[in-house]
Amino acid sequence: ESAVTTGFGPKVISIQQPISGKFRLFVMNKAVGGAVNLAACHPIVNIVLYNGVWKSMRLNLRDALDSALDSPANVSPCWHVCDLKIESDTKMGDQCLECYEVDKLLGAEPAFDPT
């Protein structure tokens, strides 16, 4: 999926069919034309199932600001929101989904790890 780098959110990713596996969810700062601290954007991630919002996560601003002060450029391009484990379920209900919140700012975009 290509990232939209202009305008404001929300960004929506939809899974149209049941899929099982382990996934890592990141929010990437792809601001064009300058360094914008991700914490200043106040990112929010909502995981929505058929019956509404299942999980809502916000960046911990206190930790984000501490992390930004430790960074030489005061820029955090990536927020590791959570890890998801999805079990096969044709109804894609909350009983098939586990969420492990990470809530950590990273100093660089993570490399792809197929494991």
PDB file of C-alpha atoms in Angstrom:
ATOM      1  CA  GLU A   1       0.000   0.000   0.000  1.00  0.00           C
ATOM      2  CA  SER A   2       1.363   3.434  -0.844  1.00  0.00           C
ATOM      3  CA  ALA A   3       1.274   6.085   1.828  1.00  0.00           C
ATOM      4  CA  VAL A   4      -0.569   9.363   1.418  1.00  0.00           C
ATOM      5  CA  THR A   5       1.836  12.121   2.450  1.00  0.00           C
ATOM      6  CA  THR A   6      -0.375  15.162   2.006  1.00  0.00           C
ATOM      7  CA  GLY A   7      -3.356  16.307   4.003  1.00  0.00           C
ATOM      8  CA  PHE A   8      -4.626  14.945   7.284  1.00  0.00           C
ATOM      9  CA  GLY A   9      -6.050  11.588   8.380  1.00  0.00           C
ATOM     10  CA  PRO A  10      -7.746   9.402   8.963  1.00  0.00           C
ATOM     11  CA  LYS A  11      -5.956   6.612   7.175  1.00  0.00           C
ATOM     12  CA  VAL A  12      -8.080   3.484   6.927  1.00  0.00           C
ATOM     13  CA  ILE A  13      -6.839  -0.013   6.229  1.00  0.00           C
ATOM     14  CA  SER A  14      -9.574  -2.589   5.736  1.00  0.00           C
ATOM     15  CA  ILE A  15      -9.208  -6.345   5.809  1.00  0.00           C
ATOM     16  CA  GLN A  16     -11.931  -7.668   3.536  1.00  0.00           C
ATOM     17  CA  GLN A  17     -11.612 -11.357   4.371  1.00  0.00           C
ATOM     18  CA  PRO A  18     -10.549 -13.449   7.355  1.00  0.00           C
ATOM     19  CA  ILE A  19      -6.784 -13.770   7.614  1.00  0.00           C
ATOM     20  CA  SER A  20      -4.787 -15.484  10.334  1.00  0.00           C
ATOM     21  CA  GLY A  21      -1.274 -14.711  11.472  1.00  0.00           C
ATOM     22  CA  LYS A  22       0.878 -12.405  13.551  1.00  0.00           C
ATOM     23  CA  PHE A  23       1.166  -8.761  12.569  1.00  0.00           C
ATOM     24  CA  ARG A  24       2.995  -5.684  13.825  1.00  0.00           C
ATOM     25  CA  LEU A  25       1.180  -2.381  13.554  1.00  0.00           C
ATOM     26  CA  PHE A  26       3.257   0.759  12.993  1.00  0.00           C
ATOM     27  CA  VAL A  27       2.363   4.385  12.343  1.00  0.00           C
ATOM     28  CA  MET A  28       4.972   5.976  10.117  1.00  0.00           C
ATOM     29  CA  ASN A  29       5.684   9.690   9.940  1.00  0.00           C
ATOM     30  CA  LYS A  30       5.971  10.390   6.213  1.00  0.00           C
ATOM     31  CA  ALA A  31       5.719  14.183   6.446  1.00  0.00           C
ATOM     32  CA  VAL A  32       6.958  15.846   3.278  1.00  0.00           C
ATOM     33  CA  GLY A  33       9.280  18.825   3.443  1.00  0.00           C
ATOM     34  CA  GLY A  34      10.545  18.693   6.959  1.00  0.00           C
ATOM     35  CA  ALA A  35      10.930  16.954  10.232  1.00  0.00           C
ATOM     36  CA  VAL A  36       7.731  16.805  12.256  1.00  0.00           C
ATOM     37  CA  ASN A  37       7.738  15.027  15.577  1.00  0.00           C
ATOM     38  CA  LEU A  38       5.208  12.215  15.504  1.00  0.00           C
ATOM     39  CA  ALA A  39       4.113  13.076  19.055  1.00  0.00           C
ATOM     40  CA  ALA A  40       3.016  16.526  17.847  1.00  0.00           C
ATOM     41  CA  CYS A  41       0.531  14.815  15.519  1.00  0.00           C
ATOM     42  CA  HIS A  42      -1.305  13.129  18.448  1.00  0.00           C
ATOM     43  CA  PRO A  43      -1.808   9.849  16.554  1.00  0.00           C
ATOM     44  CA  ILE A  44      -4.689   7.548  17.444  1.00  0.00           C
ATOM     45  CA  VAL A  45      -5.244   4.008  16.181  1.00  0.00           C
ATOM     46  CA  ASN A  46      -8.685   2.389  16.312  1.00  0.00           C
ATOM     47  CA  ILE A  47      -9.191  -1.268  15.524  1.00  0.00           C
ATOM     48  CA  VAL A  48     -12.770  -1.619  14.363  1.00  0.00           C
ATOM     49  CA  LEU A  49     -14.627  -4.892  14.089  1.00  0.00           C
ATOM     50  CA  TYR A  50     -18.130  -5.378  12.733  1.00  0.00           C
ATOM     51  CA  ASN A  51     -19.730  -4.296  16.008  1.00  0.00           C
ATOM     52  CA  GLY A  52     -17.705  -1.077  16.422  1.00  0.00           C
ATOM     53  CA  VAL A  53     -14.412   0.038  17.935  1.00  0.00           C
ATOM     54  CA  TRP A  54     -12.745  -2.967  19.557  1.00  0.00           C
ATOM     55  CA  LYS A  55      -9.546  -1.271  20.715  1.00  0.00           C
ATOM     56  CA  SER A  56      -8.409   2.356  20.735  1.00  0.00           C
ATOM     57  CA  MET A  57      -4.774   3.300  21.295  1.00  0.00           C
ATOM     58  CA  ARG A  58      -3.124   6.697  21.671  1.00  0.00           C
ATOM     59  CA  LEU A  59       0.547   7.491  21.740  1.00  0.00           C
ATOM     60  CA  ASN A  60       1.722   7.992  25.338  1.00  0.00           C
ATOM     61  CA  LEU A  61       2.715  11.658  24.998  1.00  0.00           C
ATOM     62  CA  ARG A  62       4.875  11.794  28.130  1.00  0.00           C
ATOM     63  CA  ASP A  63       7.046   8.908  26.935  1.00  0.00           C
ATOM     64  CA  ALA A  64       7.006  10.305  23.406  1.00  0.00           C
ATOM     65  CA  LEU A  65       8.275  13.688  24.542  1.00  0.00           C
ATOM     66  CA  ASP A  66      10.998  12.086  26.667  1.00  0.00           C
ATOM     67  CA  SER A  67      12.027   9.988  23.684  1.00  0.00           C
ATOM     68  CA  ALA A  68      12.030  13.033  21.395  1.00  0.00           C
ATOM     69  CA  LEU A  69      14.304  14.929  23.781  1.00  0.00           C
ATOM     70  CA  ASP A  70      16.760  12.016  23.693  1.00  0.00           C
ATOM     71  CA  SER A  71      16.800  11.996  19.896  1.00  0.00           C
ATOM     72  CA  PRO A  72      19.426  14.225  18.269  1.00  0.00           C
ATOM     73  CA  ALA A  73      16.973  15.517  15.675  1.00  0.00           C
ATOM     74  CA  ASN A  74      13.982  15.474  18.051  1.00  0.00           C
ATOM     75  CA  VAL A  75      12.133  13.445  15.424  1.00  0.00           C
ATOM     76  CA  SER A  76      10.595   9.999  15.818  1.00  0.00           C
ATOM     77  CA  PRO A  77       9.541   8.680  12.428  1.00  0.00           C
ATOM     78  CA  CYS A  78       7.821   5.538  13.685  1.00  0.00           C
ATOM     79  CA  TRP A  79       5.388   4.493  16.429  1.00  0.00           C
ATOM     80  CA  HIS A  80       5.175   0.756  17.135  1.00  0.00           C
ATOM     81  CA  VAL A  81       1.546   0.656  18.221  1.00  0.00           C
ATOM     82  CA  CYS A  82       0.915  -3.015  18.890  1.00  0.00           C
ATOM     83  CA  ASP A  83       1.361  -6.597  17.830  1.00  0.00           C
ATOM     84  CA  LEU A  84      -1.719  -8.472  16.662  1.00  0.00           C
ATOM     85  CA  LYS A  85      -2.402 -12.179  16.624  1.00  0.00           C
ATOM     86  CA  ILE A  86      -5.366 -13.169  14.491  1.00  0.00           C
ATOM     87  CA  GLU A  87      -6.764 -16.696  14.581  1.00  0.00           C
ATOM     88  CA  SER A  88      -8.779 -18.068  11.713  1.00  0.00           C
ATOM     89  CA  ASP A  89     -12.423 -17.124  12.210  1.00  0.00           C
ATOM     90  CA  THR A  90     -14.940 -16.635   9.432  1.00  0.00           C
ATOM     91  CA  LYS A  91     -16.865 -14.101  11.523  1.00  0.00           C
ATOM     92  CA  MET A  92     -13.741 -12.044  12.407  1.00  0.00           C
ATOM     93  CA  GLY A  93     -15.059 -11.397  15.903  1.00  0.00           C
ATOM     94  CA  ASP A  94     -13.156 -10.262  18.969  1.00  0.00           C
ATOM     95  CA  GLN A  95     -12.681 -13.863  20.135  1.00  0.00           C
ATOM     96  CA  CYS A  96     -10.221 -14.447  17.266  1.00  0.00           C
ATOM     97  CA  LEU A  97      -8.080 -11.352  17.890  1.00  0.00           C
ATOM     98  CA  GLU A  98      -5.379 -10.693  20.492  1.00  0.00           C
ATOM     99  CA  CYS A  99      -3.686  -7.322  20.837  1.00  0.00           C
ATOM    100  CA  TYR A 100      -0.413  -6.735  22.672  1.00  0.00           C
ATOM    101  CA  GLU A 101       0.161  -2.999  23.094  1.00  0.00           C
ATOM    102  CA  VAL A 102       3.768  -1.896  22.550  1.00  0.00           C
ATOM    103  CA  ASP A 103       3.402   1.931  22.468  1.00  0.00           C
ATOM    104  CA  LYS A 104       7.026   2.690  21.646  1.00  0.00           C
ATOM    105  CA  LEU A 105       8.602   5.354  19.471  1.00  0.00           C
ATOM    106  CA  LEU A 106      11.389   4.170  17.224  1.00  0.00           C
ATOM    107  CA  GLY A 107      14.206   6.301  15.833  1.00  0.00           C
ATOM    108  CA  ALA A 108      14.018   4.672  12.407  1.00  0.00           C
ATOM    109  CA  GLU A 109      11.623   2.766  10.200  1.00  0.00           C
ATOM    110  CA  PRO A 110      11.877  -0.917  11.110  1.00  0.00           C
ATOM    111  CA  ALA A 111      13.336  -3.377   8.636  1.00  0.00           C
ATOM    112  CA  PHE A 112      11.039  -6.101   7.358  1.00  0.00           C
ATOM    113  CA  ASP A 113      11.271  -9.226   9.523  1.00  0.00           C
ATOM    114  CA  PRO A 114       9.467 -12.244   8.042  1.00  0.00           C
ATOM    115  CA  THR A 115       9.596 -14.220  11.318  1.00  0.00           C
TER     116      THR A 115
END
